């Protein structure tokens, strides 16, 4: 029997993709990336190599080409169906074809197809993309090169399964990644951090405005590559001017210079937070949320992290607002029939319900709960704020975005992508459609500070009358290419693209201003810039501007009309930037002879999240009928699957009467895993725990065991315990749990009250606030809002005795918290 050789999948299927090399150049807030895929066919038949991979939904993909036998074949961008037809015709004629296209269902999935690669031949395919870099709360610019593309869940009733279902999975990618990066910033580069191994940052100039580094050799593309880039002064407004393309016609998008302006709105320090609003929290409870936050560390699960975050959110809401919590999977439910007023009783009810939340609701059908939320009448005087938590594994992204856009005028949406592989098209799309903000939580990042930052945004006063104005030299005008911002948040970047028409004199200056009303106050944020254009020749800003124009058209109300489709194709072909209606096609016509023999299709495998295999498997299922089995004292849920994977989950009750959960998987040709002796041992302990163990496609069994048990027995942090005891109005009552956390006896706390006529609850609340500032300072960004509520309550009830209480509290706890935090 002939044995396969070369790169193989877990099923010993040859892999024609050998390596991926990436070169990137970061200038300011923009990354320009070139990727090269190296192929080699070691089989005896021609192959068609199909590589499905994730790309950030905001990235502008341009410049596609192939290299065969030293010959460069430059791709052309054409209407998508025409490009596909040309590809098929080329293969039928024995020619080589290369196709690059965006997926029809989601803008963050791309497919690169190499057709008729003859036996023994090498070929490379290259493409470029450019994208804006996100700015984190700590001032880091974040670049992510995604390795993980989880199967997107296909809702019941959907005819076509996602293209992600057909991707083979590998425990380690059978190809390597090489990445080299250069950085340029006029304000200086402080440092670069990564979740992967890097060479030392090498400065190319004495003033540290240019630097370079690379991934360490032999990097396996088994997780998203993230770079955090720190500049010396990242919040300074800036502008980049770029010359037009010499070969393009003047007056066109590519022929004229363009400008990219970065604004950083700065609200006056005394601007107050709103105390009204309807806050709706929509939580993904699908099976994939049981996965760990990070595949490369023993951390908490996604669902547990989300529950901890919801606790902080519930404690941070202002008294008198309205709220509700929805959970969704294959179906959905809510804590209350409709949003309820936030008070001690409703908060306590929600916290009790929160304890019972699990990732036990099947697939990821987010459209139904969104529709239900939008159908509820709004509360007069309480603007609706929607917070969405999901790992983003859905295939009907465009339908979801359409529903959010349809209801955009009735709410703001803040979205959070949890874990590697979350859809950027979904997470960014719903936030943009409803004038909110988005965050991604990956690796070992904590979810809580990012979500609380978004709550701060939601509590900021709404701005109105947003306008952009320009001061330009005579004879020059700006045509704004991007949609003017409809919402701005304090300290969050806002980007505007413009086309410069007329004579550009590099010796002159221009000024752009963002103006808006904040309550009764008129605010203006301005930046001056020279009209000196960048001469790199890469048309980076032009490509980003074109992508912005395309996305605006693709999300507009007339997006499905023939006129808009024609306009998208025109911009796409002029700027050489791919769109939902276009694709790149390259054909190698200069062959000595036509490629002979039957062509074999080879799907390139992607990394299979070991710690999240449950996610990959469950979300890949197309849920149909559900059954429920009763087996002695165990309940078992099963779902029919069209694929090779069977997924089981259920619960069992121990002899001690305590419940535990178990999960079993079985794959074609593989024994089922889970339960058994290991599970019985868990049941005998009487611990309330979760247990997961599985193996598939030749991969070793994973999960459960000592590490999992140790993690589950880890105690809740003292900070979270203290927060859980806080009342809705921001105060704390004295009880045994609080005494333990403070390390004090009840008698001592009462005896040390500065004056006996001071309310005990006031005194205890002062102690709790001092304790948090001293012993929880490293997580201040997580509890800052709820402590602000506490301080407001203290100031409203303390009178002239506050200073004495703070001094006595510091003495009792042996701390030195500044009285200024209490407004003194």
PDB file of N, CA and C in Angstrom, residues 431-469:
ATOM      1  N   UNK A 431     -22.255  46.531  16.973  1.00  0.00           N
ATOM      2  CA  UNK A 431     -21.928  47.746  17.722  1.00  0.00           C
ATOM      3  C   UNK A 431     -21.958  48.970  16.818  1.00  0.00           C
ATOM      4  N   UNK A 432     -21.393  48.830  15.631  1.00  0.00           N
ATOM      5  CA  UNK A 432     -21.385  49.948  14.688  1.00  0.00           C
ATOM      6  C   UNK A 432     -22.793  50.290  14.229  1.00  0.00           C
ATOM      7  N   UNK A 433     -23.615  49.274  13.981  1.00  0.00           N
ATOM      8  CA  UNK A 433     -24.968  49.508  13.489  1.00  0.00           C
ATOM      9  C   UNK A 433     -25.822  50.254  14.497  1.00  0.00           C
ATOM     10  N   UNK A 434     -25.537  50.049  15.793  1.00  0.00           N
ATOM     11  CA  UNK A 434     -26.374  50.663  16.836  1.00  0.00           C
ATOM     12  C   UNK A 434     -25.583  51.662  17.672  1.00  0.00           C
ATOM     13  N   UNK A 435     -24.566  52.298  17.057  1.00  0.00           N
ATOM     14  CA  UNK A 435     -23.867  53.441  17.666  1.00  0.00           C
ATOM     15  C   UNK A 435     -23.292  53.138  19.042  1.00  0.00           C
ATOM     16  N   UNK A 436     -22.743  51.937  19.206  1.00  0.00           N
ATOM     17  CA  UNK A 436     -22.117  51.566  20.465  1.00  0.00           C
ATOM     18  C   UNK A 436     -20.635  51.344  20.294  1.00  0.00           C
ATOM     19  N   UNK A 437     -20.075  50.483  21.099  1.00  0.00           N
ATOM     20  CA  UNK A 437     -18.664  50.145  20.995  1.00  0.00           C
ATOM     21  C   UNK A 437     -18.517  48.631  21.130  1.00  0.00           C
ATOM     22  N   UNK A 438     -17.364  48.113  20.707  1.00  0.00           N
ATOM     23  CA  UNK A 438     -17.127  46.675  20.775  1.00  0.00           C
ATOM     24  C   UNK A 438     -15.830  46.388  21.501  1.00  0.00           C
ATOM     25  N   UNK A 439     -15.720  45.178  22.032  1.00  0.00           N
ATOM     26  CA  UNK A 439     -14.499  44.724  22.692  1.00  0.00           C
ATOM     27  C   UNK A 439     -14.322  43.246  22.388  1.00  0.00           C
ATOM     28  N   UNK A 440     -13.049  42.819  22.287  1.00  0.00           N
ATOM     29  CA  UNK A 440     -12.732  41.394  22.157  1.00  0.00           C
ATOM     30  C   UNK A 440     -11.922  40.977  23.372  1.00  0.00           C
ATOM     31  N   UNK A 441     -12.290  39.834  23.943  1.00  0.00           N
ATOM     32  CA  UNK A 441     -11.586  39.314  25.111  1.00  0.00           C
ATOM     33  C   UNK A 441     -10.992  37.971  24.731  1.00  0.00           C
ATOM     34  N   UNK A 442      -9.667  37.891  24.645  1.00  0.00           N
ATOM     35  CA  UNK A 442      -8.990  36.670  24.223  1.00  0.00           C
ATOM     36  C   UNK A 442      -7.857  36.337  25.180  1.00  0.00           C
ATOM     37  N   UNK A 443      -7.297  35.140  24.979  1.00  0.00           N
ATOM     38  CA  UNK A 443      -6.147  34.735  25.773  1.00  0.00           C
ATOM     39  C   UNK A 443      -6.447  34.781  27.262  1.00  0.00           C
ATOM     40  N   UNK A 444      -5.544  35.380  28.024  1.00  0.00           N
ATOM     41  CA  UNK A 444      -5.687  35.435  29.469  1.00  0.00           C
ATOM     42  C   UNK A 444      -6.262  36.767  29.947  1.00  0.00           C
ATOM     43  N   UNK A 445      -6.820  37.539  29.034  1.00  0.00           N
ATOM     44  CA  UNK A 445      -7.412  38.828  29.411  1.00  0.00           C
ATOM     45  C   UNK A 445      -8.633  38.614  30.298  1.00  0.00           C
ATOM     46  N   UNK A 446      -8.834  39.537  31.215  1.00  0.00           N
ATOM     47  CA  UNK A 446     -10.037  39.520  32.024  1.00  0.00           C
ATOM     48  C   UNK A 446     -11.145  40.277  31.298  1.00  0.00           C
ATOM     49  N   UNK A 447     -12.330  39.708  31.344  1.00  0.00           N
ATOM     50  CA  UNK A 447     -13.471  40.308  30.678  1.00  0.00           C
ATOM     51  C   UNK A 447     -13.966  41.552  31.422  1.00  0.00           C
ATOM     52  N   UNK A 448     -13.867  41.517  32.739  1.00  0.00           N
ATOM     53  CA  UNK A 448     -14.516  42.521  33.575  1.00  0.00           C
ATOM     54  C   UNK A 448     -14.102  43.958  33.265  1.00  0.00           C
ATOM     55  N   UNK A 449     -12.797  44.287  33.202  1.00  0.00           N
ATOM     56  CA  UNK A 449     -12.453  45.699  32.962  1.00  0.00           C
ATOM     57  C   UNK A 449     -12.923  46.217  31.614  1.00  0.00           C
ATOM     58  N   UNK A 450     -12.943  45.372  30.589  1.00  0.00           N
ATOM     59  CA  UNK A 450     -13.384  45.826  29.273  1.00  0.00           C
ATOM     60  C   UNK A 450     -14.884  46.094  29.259  1.00  0.00           C
ATOM     61  N   UNK A 451     -15.636  45.240  29.924  1.00  0.00           N
ATOM     62  CA  UNK A 451     -17.084  45.430  29.959  1.00  0.00           C
ATOM     63  C   UNK A 451     -17.443  46.653  30.796  1.00  0.00           C
ATOM     64  N   UNK A 452     -16.757  46.829  31.925  1.00  0.00           N
ATOM     65  CA  UNK A 452     -17.049  47.989  32.771  1.00  0.00           C
ATOM     66  C   UNK A 452     -16.673  49.287  32.064  1.00  0.00           C
ATOM     67  N   UNK A 453     -15.644  49.253  31.209  1.00  0.00           N
ATOM     68  CA  UNK A 453     -15.329  50.442  30.416  1.00  0.00           C
ATOM     69  C   UNK A 453     -16.501  50.784  29.500  1.00  0.00           C
ATOM     70  N   UNK A 454     -17.130  49.774  28.911  1.00  0.00           N
ATOM     71  CA  UNK A 454     -18.277  50.017  28.043  1.00  0.00           C
ATOM     72  C   UNK A 454     -19.474  50.535  28.839  1.00  0.00           C
ATOM     73  N   UNK A 455     -19.632  50.054  30.079  1.00  0.00           N
ATOM     74  CA  UNK A 455     -20.710  50.597  30.909  1.00  0.00           C
ATOM     75  C   UNK A 455     -20.453  52.078  31.201  1.00  0.00           C
ATOM     76  N   UNK A 456     -19.190  52.444  31.394  1.00  0.00           N
ATOM     77  CA  UNK A 456     -18.862  53.858  31.579  1.00  0.00           C
ATOM     78  C   UNK A 456     -19.253  54.662  30.343  1.00  0.00           C
ATOM     79  N   UNK A 457     -18.997  54.080  29.165  1.00  0.00           N
ATOM     80  CA  UNK A 457     -19.430  54.743  27.930  1.00  0.00           C
ATOM     81  C   UNK A 457     -20.943  54.922  27.925  1.00  0.00           C
ATOM     82  N   UNK A 458     -21.658  53.854  28.307  1.00  0.00           N
ATOM     83  CA  UNK A 458     -23.120  53.900  28.289  1.00  0.00           C
ATOM     84  C   UNK A 458     -23.658  54.933  29.266  1.00  0.00           C
ATOM     85  N   UNK A 459     -22.926  55.178  30.353  1.00  0.00           N
ATOM     86  CA  UNK A 459     -23.372  56.141  31.367  1.00  0.00           C
ATOM     87  C   UNK A 459     -22.907  57.559  31.074  1.00  0.00           C
ATOM     88  N   UNK A 460     -22.075  57.713  30.051  1.00  0.00           N
ATOM     89  CA  UNK A 460     -21.673  59.068  29.667  1.00  0.00           C
ATOM     90  C   UNK A 460     -22.868  59.811  29.067  1.00  0.00           C
ATOM     91  N   UNK A 461     -22.934  61.105  29.270  1.00  0.00           N
ATOM     92  CA  UNK A 461     -24.037  61.863  28.656  1.00  0.00           C
ATOM     93  C   UNK A 461     -23.954  61.792  27.137  1.00  0.00           C
ATOM     94  N   UNK A 462     -25.088  61.642  26.499  1.00  0.00           N
ATOM     95  CA  UNK A 462     -25.123  61.544  25.040  1.00  0.00           C
ATOM     96  C   UNK A 462     -24.780  62.889  24.411  1.00  0.00           C
ATOM     97  N   UNK A 463     -23.973  62.839  23.367  1.00  0.00           N
ATOM     98  CA  UNK A 463     -23.635  64.063  22.645  1.00  0.00           C
ATOM     99  C   UNK A 463     -24.644  64.270  21.522  1.00  0.00           C
ATOM    100  N   UNK A 464     -24.734  65.480  21.059  1.00  0.00           N
ATOM    101  CA  UNK A 464     -25.659  65.801  19.973  1.00  0.00           C
ATOM    102  C   UNK A 464     -25.002  66.817  19.042  1.00  0.00           C
ATOM    103  N   UNK A 465     -25.643  67.023  17.902  1.00  0.00           N
ATOM    104  CA  UNK A 465     -25.196  68.027  16.923  1.00  0.00           C
ATOM    105  C   UNK A 465     -23.735  67.823  16.499  1.00  0.00           C
ATOM    106  N   UNK A 466     -23.382  66.576  16.192  1.00  0.00           N
ATOM    107  CA  UNK A 466     -22.014  66.299  15.759  1.00  0.00           C
ATOM    108  C   UNK A 466     -21.782  66.840  14.354  1.00  0.00           C
ATOM    109  N   UNK A 467     -20.698  67.577  14.190  1.00  0.00           N
ATOM    110  CA  UNK A 467     -20.320  68.086  12.862  1.00  0.00           C
ATOM    111  C   UNK A 467     -18.804  68.031  12.723  1.00  0.00           C
ATOM    112  N   UNK A 468     -18.351  67.986  11.468  1.00  0.00           N
ATOM    113  CA  UNK A 468     -16.920  68.048  11.155  1.00  0.00           C
ATOM    114  C   UNK A 468     -16.704  69.275  10.276  1.00  0.00           C
ATOM    115  N   UNK A 469     -15.735  70.094  10.662  1.00  0.00           N
ATOM    116  CA  UNK A 469     -15.430  71.283   9.868  1.00  0.00           C
ATOM    117  C   UNK A 469     -13.944  71.277   9.505  1.00  0.00           C
TER     118      UNK A 469
END
